[in-house]
Coordinates of C-alpha atoms in Angstrom, one line a residue:
Chain A
M1 CA -49.5 96.0 21.4
T2 CA -47.3 92.9 21.7
I3 CA -46.8 90.4 18.9
F4 CA -48.7 87.8 20.9
A5 CA -51.6 90.3 21.3
V6 CA -51.7 90.8 17.5
A7 CA -51.7 87.1 16.9
L8 CA -54.6 86.6 19.3
T9 CA -56.5 89.5 17.6
Y10 CA -55.9 87.7 14.3
L11 CA -57.3 84.5 15.9
R12 CA -60.3 86.3 17.3
G13 CA -60.9 87.9 13.9
R14 CA -61.3 84.4 12.3
L15 CA -62.9 82.9 15.4
V16 CA -65.0 80.3 13.7
A17 CA -62.3 79.2 11.2
S18 CA -59.6 79.2 14.0
S19 CA -61.9 77.2 16.3
F20 CA -62.6 74.5 13.6
T21 CA -58.9 74.3 12.9
A22 CA -58.1 73.9 16.6
F23 CA -60.9 71.4 16.9
S24 CA -59.5 69.3 14.1
V25 CA -56.1 69.3 15.7
A26 CA -57.8 68.3 19.0
L27 CA -59.6 65.4 17.3
G28 CA -56.3 64.1 15.9
V29 CA -54.5 64.4 19.2
A30 CA -57.4 62.9 21.1
L31 CA -57.3 59.9 18.8
V32 CA -53.6 59.4 19.2
I33 CA -53.7 59.8 23.0
S34 CA -56.8 57.6 23.6
T35 CA -55.5 54.8 21.4
F36 CA -52.2 54.6 23.2
L37 CA -53.8 54.9 26.6
L38 CA -56.3 52.2 25.8
I39 CA -53.6 49.8 24.5
R40 CA -51.5 50.4 27.5
G41 CA -54.6 50.1 29.7
I42 CA -55.5 46.7 28.2
K43 CA -51.9 45.4 28.7
D44 CA -51.7 46.8 32.3
G45 CA -55.2 45.4 33.0
F46 CA -54.1 42.0 32.0
I47 CA -50.9 42.2 34.0
E48 CA -52.7 43.6 37.1
G49 CA -55.5 41.2 36.9
T50 CA -53.6 38.0 36.1
T51 CA -53.5 35.2 38.6
D52 CA -50.5 34.5 40.9
Y53 CA -50.9 30.8 40.2
N54 CA -48.3 29.6 37.6
L55 CA -50.3 26.9 36.0
I56 CA -53.9 26.2 35.1
V57 CA -55.0 22.7 34.5
G58 CA -58.2 22.2 32.5
A59 CA -59.8 20.2 29.7
K60 CA -58.1 19.9 26.3
G61 CA -59.0 22.8 24.1
S62 CA -58.0 26.4 23.6
P63 CA -55.4 27.7 26.2
T64 CA -56.6 31.2 25.5
Q65 CA -60.2 30.3 26.3
L66 CA -59.1 28.6 29.5
V67 CA -57.1 31.6 30.8
L68 CA -59.6 34.2 29.7
N69 CA -62.5 32.3 31.3
V70 CA -60.8 31.0 34.5
V71 CA -58.7 34.1 35.3
F72 CA -60.5 37.0 33.6
R73 CA -64.0 35.5 33.3
I74 CA -64.3 36.9 29.8
D75 CA -64.9 33.9 27.4
V76 CA -67.3 31.0 27.8
A77 CA -66.3 28.2 30.2
P78 CA -64.3 25.4 28.7
P79 CA -65.3 21.7 29.0
N80 CA -65.1 20.1 32.5
I81 CA -62.4 17.9 34.0
L82 CA -63.0 15.5 36.8
H83 CA -62.4 16.2 40.4
T84 CA -59.8 13.4 40.5
I85 CA -57.4 15.7 38.6
Y86 CA -57.6 18.1 41.6
E87 CA -57.0 15.2 44.0
Q88 CA -54.0 14.1 41.9
L89 CA -52.5 17.6 42.0
Q90 CA -53.2 18.0 45.7
A91 CA -51.4 14.8 46.4
D92 CA -48.4 15.8 44.2
T93 CA -45.4 16.6 46.4
R94 CA -44.2 19.2 43.9
V95 CA -47.4 21.3 44.4
D96 CA -47.6 24.0 47.1
L97 CA -51.3 24.9 46.5
A98 CA -53.9 23.5 44.1
V99 CA -57.3 25.3 44.0
P100 CA -60.3 23.8 42.2
V101 CA -62.6 26.1 40.4
A102 CA -65.9 25.5 38.6
L103 CA -67.4 28.2 36.5
G104 CA -70.6 28.5 34.6
D105 CA -73.8 30.6 34.8
A106 CA -74.0 34.2 36.0
Y107 CA -76.3 36.6 37.8
Q108 CA -77.0 39.8 35.9
G109 CA -73.8 39.2 33.9
F110 CA -71.6 38.6 36.9
R111 CA -70.0 35.1 36.7
Y112 CA -70.5 32.4 39.3
V113 CA -67.1 31.1 40.6
S114 CA -67.3 28.1 42.9
T115 CA -64.2 27.1 44.7
T116 CA -62.8 26.3 48.1
A117 CA -61.5 28.5 51.0
D118 CA -58.0 28.0 49.5
Y119 CA -58.9 30.5 46.8
F120 CA -58.9 33.2 49.5
K121 CA -56.0 32.0 51.5
N122 CA -53.3 34.6 52.3
V123 CA -50.0 33.2 51.1
P124 CA -46.6 35.1 50.7
W125 CA -46.5 34.8 46.9
R126 CA -49.9 36.4 46.4
R127 CA -49.8 40.1 45.3
K128 CA -53.3 40.8 46.5
T129 CA -55.0 39.6 49.7
F130 CA -58.7 39.1 50.1
T131 CA -60.4 41.0 52.9
F132 CA -64.0 41.3 53.7
A133 CA -65.9 44.6 53.7
E134 CA -68.6 42.8 55.6
G135 CA -69.6 39.3 56.5
R136 CA -67.6 36.1 56.1
L137 CA -66.6 33.4 53.7
F138 CA -69.1 30.7 52.6
R139 CA -69.1 27.6 54.7
N140 CA -67.1 24.5 53.8
D141 CA -70.2 22.5 53.2
A142 CA -70.5 18.8 52.5
V143 CA -71.5 17.7 49.1
E144 CA -74.7 16.1 50.5
H145 CA -75.7 19.3 52.3
P146 CA -74.9 22.4 50.2
A147 CA -75.3 25.7 52.1
Y148 CA -75.8 27.9 49.0
E149 CA -73.9 30.7 50.6
A150 CA -72.4 33.4 48.4
V151 CA -69.6 35.9 48.7
L152 CA -69.9 38.9 46.4
G153 CA -67.0 40.8 44.7
A154 CA -66.9 44.5 45.4
Q155 CA -68.2 45.6 42.0
V156 CA -71.1 43.0 42.1
A157 CA -72.3 44.3 45.5
R158 CA -72.0 47.9 44.3
Q159 CA -73.8 47.5 41.0
I160 CA -76.5 45.0 41.9
G161 CA -77.1 46.5 45.3
L162 CA -77.3 43.2 47.2
N163 CA -76.7 43.2 50.9
R164 CA -75.8 40.6 53.5
G165 CA -78.7 38.2 54.0
D166 CA -80.3 38.9 50.6
Q167 CA -81.2 35.9 48.5
F168 CA -80.9 35.8 44.8
Y169 CA -81.1 33.4 41.8
Q170 CA -81.2 33.7 38.0
G171 CA -83.7 31.7 36.0
E172 CA -86.8 29.9 37.1
E173 CA -85.2 26.5 37.4
M174 CA -82.7 28.0 40.0
A175 CA -85.5 29.3 42.2
E176 CA -85.2 26.0 44.2
Y177 CA -81.6 26.9 45.0
P178 CA -81.4 30.6 45.9
L179 CA -78.0 31.8 47.0
T180 CA -77.7 33.8 50.3
V181 CA -75.2 36.6 50.5
V182 CA -73.0 36.0 53.6
G183 CA -70.0 38.2 52.7
I184 CA -68.9 41.1 50.5
L185 CA -65.2 41.5 49.6
R186 CA -63.2 44.7 49.5
P187 CA -62.1 45.8 46.0
T188 CA -59.1 43.9 44.6
H189 CA -59.1 46.0 41.4
G190 CA -59.2 42.9 39.3
P191 CA -61.5 40.3 37.8
D192 CA -62.5 39.0 41.3
D193 CA -64.4 42.2 41.9
R194 CA -66.9 41.1 39.3
A195 CA -67.4 37.5 40.6
I196 CA -69.9 35.8 42.8
F197 CA -68.2 33.1 44.8
F198 CA -69.7 30.1 46.5
S199 CA -68.7 26.5 47.5
L200 CA -68.2 23.6 45.1
A201 CA -70.9 21.7 46.9
S202 CA -73.4 24.5 46.2
F203 CA -72.4 24.5 42.6
W204 CA -72.8 20.8 42.2
G205 CA -76.1 21.0 44.1
M206 CA -77.5 23.6 41.7
N207 CA -76.5 21.6 38.6
E208 CA -78.7 18.6 37.7
V209 CA -76.0 16.8 35.7
A210 CA -73.4 17.3 38.5
R211 CA -75.9 16.1 41.1
Q212 CA -76.0 12.7 39.3
M213 CA -72.3 12.3 38.8
T214 CA -70.3 10.2 41.2
V215 CA -67.1 11.9 40.4
K216 CA -67.9 15.6 40.4
P217 CA -66.9 18.0 37.6
L218 CA -64.6 21.0 37.7
T219 CA -63.6 23.7 35.2
A220 CA -60.0 23.9 36.1
V221 CA -57.4 23.6 38.9
L222 CA -55.1 26.6 39.7
V223 CA -51.7 25.3 40.6
R224 CA -48.7 26.8 42.5
P225 CA -45.7 24.6 42.6
K226 CA -43.3 24.6 45.6
R227 CA -40.4 25.2 43.3
L228 CA -41.0 27.1 40.1
S229 CA -38.3 24.9 38.6
D230 CA -40.8 22.1 38.8
L231 CA -43.2 24.1 36.6
P232 CA -41.9 22.8 33.2
S233 CA -42.3 19.1 34.3
L234 CA -45.7 19.6 35.7
H235 CA -46.7 21.5 32.6
R236 CA -45.5 18.8 30.4
E237 CA -47.1 16.0 32.4
F238 CA -50.6 17.4 32.3
N239 CA -50.3 18.4 28.6
V240 CA -49.3 15.0 27.4
A241 CA -52.1 13.4 29.5
P242 CA -55.0 12.5 27.1
E243 CA -57.8 14.5 29.0
T244 CA -56.1 17.6 30.3
Q245 CA -54.1 20.6 29.2
A246 CA -51.8 22.7 31.4
V247 CA -51.4 26.3 30.6
L248 CA -49.0 28.9 31.8
P249 CA -51.3 32.0 32.1
S250 CA -48.4 34.4 31.3
S251 CA -47.6 32.6 28.2
V252 CA -51.1 33.0 26.9
L253 CA -51.2 36.7 27.9
L254 CA -47.8 37.3 26.2
N255 CA -49.3 35.8 23.0
I256 CA -52.2 38.2 23.3
F257 CA -49.7 41.0 23.8
N258 CA -47.9 39.9 20.6
L259 CA -51.2 40.3 18.7
L260 CA -51.8 43.6 20.4
S261 CA -48.4 44.8 19.3
L262 CA -49.3 43.9 15.7
A263 CA -52.5 45.9 16.0
E264 CA -50.5 48.7 17.6
E265 CA -48.1 48.8 14.6
V266 CA -51.0 49.2 12.2
L267 CA -52.6 51.8 14.5
K268 CA -49.3 53.7 14.5
M269 CA -49.4 53.9 10.7
I270 CA -53.0 55.0 10.7
L271 CA -52.3 57.6 13.4
G272 CA -49.3 58.9 11.4
I273 CA -51.7 59.5 8.4
V274 CA -54.1 61.2 10.8
A275 CA -51.3 63.5 12.0
L276 CA -50.4 64.3 8.4
V277 CA -54.0 65.1 7.5
V278 CA -54.2 67.4 10.5
F279 CA -50.9 69.0 9.6
L280 CA -52.1 69.7 6.0
Y281 CA -55.4 71.0 7.3
L282 CA -53.6 73.5 9.5
F283 CA -51.3 74.5 6.7
V284 CA -54.2 75.1 4.3
A285 CA -56.1 77.1 7.0
M286 CA -53.1 79.3 7.7
Y287 CA -52.3 79.7 4.0
S288 CA -55.8 80.8 3.1
A289 CA -55.8 83.1 6.1
T290 CA -52.6 84.7 5.0
L291 CA -53.9 85.2 1.4
E292 CA -57.0 86.9 2.8
R293 CA -54.8 89.2 5.0
K294 CA -52.4 90.4 2.4
R295 CA -53.9 93.9 2.6
E296 CA -53.8 94.0 6.4
V297 CA -50.2 92.8 6.4
A298 CA -49.3 95.4 3.8
T299 CA -50.9 98.1 6.0
M300 CA -48.9 96.9 9.0
R301 CA -45.8 97.0 6.9
A302 CA -46.6 100.5 5.7
I303 CA -47.0 101.8 9.3
G304 CA -43.6 100.4 10.2
A305 CA -43.9 96.7 11.1
R306 CA -40.7 94.8 10.1
R307 CA -40.9 91.7 8.0
G308 CA -39.6 89.6 10.9
I309 CA -42.4 90.8 13.1
I310 CA -45.0 89.7 10.4
L311 CA -43.3 86.3 10.2
L312 CA -43.4 85.9 14.0
I313 CA -47.1 86.9 14.2
V314 CA -48.2 84.2 11.7
L315 CA -46.0 81.6 13.3
L316 CA -47.3 82.5 16.7
E317 CA -50.9 82.3 15.4
S318 CA -50.3 78.8 14.0
A319 CA -48.5 77.6 17.1
T320 CA -51.3 79.0 19.3
I321 CA -53.9 77.0 17.3
A322 CA -51.8 73.9 17.7
L323 CA -51.2 74.5 21.4
I324 CA -55.0 75.0 22.1
G325 CA -55.8 72.0 19.9
G326 CA -53.1 69.9 21.5
A327 CA -54.1 70.7 25.0
V328 CA -57.8 70.1 24.3
G329 CA -56.9 66.9 22.4
I330 CA -54.9 65.5 25.4
A331 CA -57.8 66.2 27.7
G332 CA -60.2 64.7 25.2
G333 CA -57.9 61.7 24.7
Y334 CA -58.1 61.0 28.4
G335 CA -61.8 61.4 28.3
L336 CA -62.2 59.0 25.4
A337 CA -59.8 56.5 27.1
Y338 CA -61.9 56.7 30.3
L339 CA -65.1 56.1 28.4
G340 CA -63.6 53.2 26.5
A341 CA -62.4 51.6 29.7
Q342 CA -65.9 52.0 31.2
I343 CA -67.5 50.4 28.2
V344 CA -65.1 47.4 28.3
A345 CA -65.6 47.0 32.1
A346 CA -69.4 47.3 31.7
R347 CA -69.4 44.5 29.1
G348 CA -67.8 42.2 31.6
G349 CA -64.4 42.6 30.2
L350 CA -61.2 43.8 31.6
A351 CA -60.9 46.0 34.6
M352 CA -58.4 48.7 33.6
N353 CA -57.2 52.1 34.5
P354 CA -56.1 53.9 31.4
L355 CA -55.7 57.3 33.2
V356 CA -52.0 57.0 33.6
F357 CA -50.0 60.2 33.3
T358 CA -46.6 59.8 31.6
P359 CA -44.1 62.1 29.9
L360 CA -45.8 61.0 26.6
Q361 CA -48.4 63.8 27.0
F362 CA -45.8 66.5 27.2
V363 CA -43.9 65.0 24.2
V364 CA -47.1 64.9 22.2
L365 CA -48.0 68.5 23.1
A366 CA -44.5 69.7 22.3
G367 CA -44.7 67.7 19.0
V368 CA -48.0 69.2 18.1
V369 CA -46.8 72.8 18.8
V370 CA -43.7 72.2 16.7
L371 CA -45.7 70.6 13.8
G372 CA -48.2 73.5 14.1
T373 CA -45.4 76.0 13.9
L374 CA -44.0 74.2 10.9
A375 CA -47.5 74.2 9.2
G376 CA -47.5 78.0 9.6
L377 CA -44.0 78.4 8.1
I378 CA -44.9 78.7 4.4
P379 CA -47.9 81.0 5.1
A380 CA -45.5 83.0 7.4
I381 CA -42.9 83.3 4.6
L382 CA -45.7 84.3 2.3
A383 CA -46.7 87.1 4.7
Y384 CA -43.1 88.0 5.2
R385 CA -42.7 88.6 1.4
T386 CA -45.8 90.6 1.1
E387 CA -45.1 93.7 -1.0
V388 CA -46.5 96.9 0.4
A389 CA -47.0 98.8 -2.8
E390 CA -48.6 95.8 -4.7
N391 CA -51.1 95.0 -1.9
L392 CA -52.0 98.5 -0.9
A393 CA -53.0 99.5 -4.4
P394 CA -56.7 100.5 -4.8
L395 CA -59.0 97.5 -5.3
S396 CA -60.7 99.0 -8.3
Chain B
M1 CA 18.0 51.6 9.7
C2 CA 15.5 49.3 8.1
R3 CA 16.4 46.6 10.7
W4 CA 15.7 49.0 13.5
S5 CA 12.4 49.9 12.0
L6 CA 11.4 46.3 11.7
I7 CA 12.3 45.7 15.4
L8 CA 10.3 48.8 16.4
A9 CA 7.3 47.7 14.4
C10 CA 7.4 44.2 15.9
S11 CA 7.7 45.6 19.4
V12 CA 4.7 47.9 18.9
S13 CA 2.7 45.0 17.5
I14 CA 3.5 42.7 20.4
A15 CA 2.7 45.5 22.9
L16 CA -0.7 46.2 21.1
A17 CA -1.4 42.4 21.1
G18 CA -0.7 42.3 24.8
L19 CA -3.0 45.3 25.4
S20 CA -5.8 43.5 23.5
L21 CA -5.5 40.3 25.5
P22 CA -7.2 41.5 28.7
A23 CA -10.1 42.9 26.7
Y24 CA -10.6 39.4 25.1
G25 CA -10.4 37.8 28.5
E26 CA -13.1 40.1 29.9
E27 CA -15.7 39.0 27.4
T28 CA -18.9 37.6 29.0
P29 CA -18.4 33.9 29.7
R30 CA -21.2 31.7 28.3
L31 CA -22.7 29.1 30.6
T32 CA -24.6 26.1 29.2
F33 CA -27.3 24.0 30.8
A34 CA -25.0 21.0 30.2
Q35 CA -22.5 22.7 32.6
L36 CA -25.2 23.4 35.1
V37 CA -26.3 19.7 35.0
D38 CA -22.7 18.6 35.5
S39 CA -22.2 20.8 38.4
I40 CA -25.1 19.4 40.5
R41 CA -24.2 17.4 43.6
A42 CA -26.5 15.0 45.3
N43 CA -27.3 17.5 48.0
L44 CA -28.0 20.2 45.5
E45 CA -24.7 22.0 46.2
V46 CA -23.0 23.3 43.1
T47 CA -19.4 22.8 42.2
Q48 CA -16.7 25.3 42.8
K49 CA -16.3 25.8 39.0
I50 CA -19.8 27.0 38.6
K51 CA -19.7 28.9 41.9
S52 CA -16.7 30.8 40.5
F53 CA -19.0 32.5 38.2
A54 CA -21.2 33.8 41.0
G55 CA -21.4 37.6 41.1
K56 CA -20.0 37.8 37.6
E57 CA -21.7 38.7 34.3
V58 CA -22.5 35.6 32.3
E59 CA -24.4 34.7 29.2
I60 CA -26.8 31.7 29.0
Q61 CA -29.1 30.7 26.2
G62 CA -32.4 28.8 26.6
F63 CA -36.2 28.9 26.2
I64 CA -38.3 31.3 28.1
V65 CA -40.9 29.7 30.4
P66 CA -43.1 32.7 31.6
A67 CA -43.5 31.7 35.2
G68 CA -44.1 35.2 36.6
L69 CA -46.1 38.2 35.5
P70 CA -46.6 38.6 31.7
D71 CA -44.3 41.6 31.6
L72 CA -41.4 39.1 31.9
S73 CA -39.8 40.9 34.7
F74 CA -39.2 37.4 36.1
F75 CA -39.2 34.2 34.1
L76 CA -37.5 30.8 34.0
L77 CA -34.9 30.0 31.4
S78 CA -35.1 26.4 30.5
R79 CA -33.1 24.0 28.3
V80 CA -36.4 22.7 26.9
S81 CA -39.3 24.7 25.3
S82 CA -42.4 24.9 27.4
I83 CA -44.6 23.8 24.5
G84 CA -42.5 21.0 23.1
N85 CA -44.8 18.4 24.5
Y86 CA -44.2 15.5 22.2
C87 CA -40.5 15.9 21.4
C88 CA -37.2 16.4 23.1
E89 CA -36.3 15.2 26.6
A90 CA -38.6 15.9 29.5
P91 CA -37.5 18.8 31.7
V92 CA -36.4 17.5 35.1
G93 CA -36.1 20.4 37.4
Q94 CA -33.6 22.6 39.2
D95 CA -30.5 21.8 37.1
E96 CA -32.3 22.7 33.9
T97 CA -33.9 25.9 35.0
V98 CA -32.4 29.3 35.7
Y99 CA -34.5 31.9 37.5
V100 CA -34.1 35.1 35.6
F101 CA -34.8 38.5 37.1
A102 CA -34.8 41.2 34.4
A103 CA -33.2 44.6 34.9
S104 CA -36.4 46.0 33.3
A105 CA -39.3 44.5 31.5
P106 CA -37.7 43.1 28.3
R107 CA -38.9 44.5 25.0
I108 CA -39.0 41.2 23.2
S109 CA -41.7 39.4 21.3
F110 CA -42.2 36.2 23.3
D111 CA -42.2 33.0 21.3
P112 CA -42.0 29.7 23.3
L113 CA -40.2 28.1 20.4
K114 CA -37.4 30.6 20.1
V115 CA -34.1 30.6 21.9
Y116 CA -33.2 33.7 23.9
K117 CA -29.8 35.0 25.1
V118 CA -29.7 36.2 28.6
H119 CA -26.9 38.4 30.0
G120 CA -26.8 39.1 33.7
I121 CA -25.2 38.6 37.1
F122 CA -25.0 34.9 37.9
E123 CA -25.9 33.4 41.3
A124 CA -25.5 29.8 42.3
G125 CA -26.6 27.9 45.4
V126 CA -29.9 27.0 47.1
K127 CA -31.8 30.1 48.0
P128 CA -35.4 30.2 49.4
D129 CA -37.7 33.1 48.3
N130 CA -41.2 33.8 49.5
Q131 CA -42.3 35.0 46.1
Y132 CA -40.5 32.5 43.8
G133 CA -39.8 29.5 46.0
I134 CA -36.4 27.7 46.3
S135 CA -34.0 28.2 43.4
L136 CA -30.6 26.9 42.6
F137 CA -29.4 29.1 39.7
R138 CA -30.3 32.7 39.3
I139 CA -29.5 35.6 36.9
R140 CA -30.2 39.1 38.1
Q141 CA -30.2 42.4 36.3
A142 CA -30.8 40.4 33.2
R143 CA -31.0 41.7 29.7
V144 CA -32.7 39.5 27.1
E145 CA -32.4 39.2 23.4
E146 CA -33.3 36.7 20.8
A147 CA -30.4 34.3 20.1
V148 CA -30.6 33.8 16.3
G149 CA -29.2 30.4 15.2
A150 CA -28.4 29.4 18.8
K151 CA -27.9 25.8 19.8
I152 CA -29.0 24.4 23.1
M153 CA -26.7 21.8 24.6
K154 CA -28.2 18.4 25.5
V155 CA -27.5 16.8 28.9
G156 CA -24.0 15.3 28.8
E157 CA -22.9 17.4 25.8
T158 CA -19.9 19.4 26.8
T159 CA -18.5 22.6 25.6
A160 CA -14.8 23.3 24.9
S161 CA -14.5 26.0 27.6
P162 CA -16.7 28.0 30.0
T163 CA -16.1 31.0 27.8
G164 CA -17.7 29.2 24.9
K165 CA -14.8 30.0 22.7

């Protein structure tokens, strides 16, 4: 019988206790892995989903609200600006592309985004291009004759089950203005997958207040300058203007990342304590097992097992529990991270893919095995020092 | 004997001082926005002096304007902070903006009011780019760190030498 076989026999002998010990190791590892995967997933989701426009011009207020709503469609829509701001930007010689957007309302939780064909324009600086799985883009309709044609993001079409030609509206007052699906986009793996797009004319036509306004409202204008070096001056101009603010989307996201980093630091401390608790639990489990086994160990010693072999068996047993717990924990961590990502996505939040495989998993597994072996060290020394005569004496 | 020892000691000192001189000369030169502004010609060409730094490692300090992705793999380095709306001089354009391409995503905590030190390979001259548009000054393979106690030169303010010494 090999040393490993003996260690496994020991584990099987205390199957319930060993399973619980491995389970507690797995829980600790799963917590560590899922936390890091989710934090990374959130950051990557923001980076992946962010806009390629360098500047967002909107109404004065919170820059974070403006970016989260206009780019990620997470927060509530900020106050409106006038269409003249868009006209001003469009006429600016420093601007390559200015795209107006108006947000507000939703259908079954999926936000309405009204814009122009420019939003879908293929330009060299855009990381993602829009392509249609079926249908076409909404018509460039006149303000007086809105067409109420809608284009669905891939996730909207998949989840709601609307098809080309279907009509929909949300709320009784909107029954007069049903939107007709004319196109479905291919997945972009970003916030646009969860949006319902239609023209500005349709948006204004659906909105009673906007219908009566001579100068129509917008939520924001997405801006791409011809030269990025003009960005600071454009940013400054629209910020000092009394009615508008200009926001660098990346600047807002970097501030969010700074806050996430603080949370990450606190989580690291908590996870350190969790690791310590798991380590102590493993130590106590191995220690009590060794105390229970003193007679068995003495018997093994009596039939010729060397002290070193006894030491190795206990260490191997401890390391095996840690290995099983670590491996199950890593798998569980990925499972938890996946569930977390699904919950965030289902609540209209960030689209993220936390299932990224990195060397971190191997480092964690190796670390858990080393810690597990260390936790078994004192019990192993205790077993190593077991006296044969003392422990084989009659019990009564 | 004592005299010979003195001569030997002096010779060794001079030789060592000579050896140390090239090392001093190889220190990364520091460019300032004031120098970049001065170098501009009407047709957006840059002077030979600034061009002489092209392809060499330089250091420049400024405020980060996150114009690219929020991983800061690309950003603008500006003389003026991006959120100083009601103070300072207004940023004007090319001459006050350096396009920075990081060697890898910098591990810094971004603060629009902090000055950062950027080391990297300097490029000067008009260059069009599909992704980032036309640029005049660029730093590639950049490494970024916070410049504690740094001073940003105003337009017209001159430095003693390009090395910043």
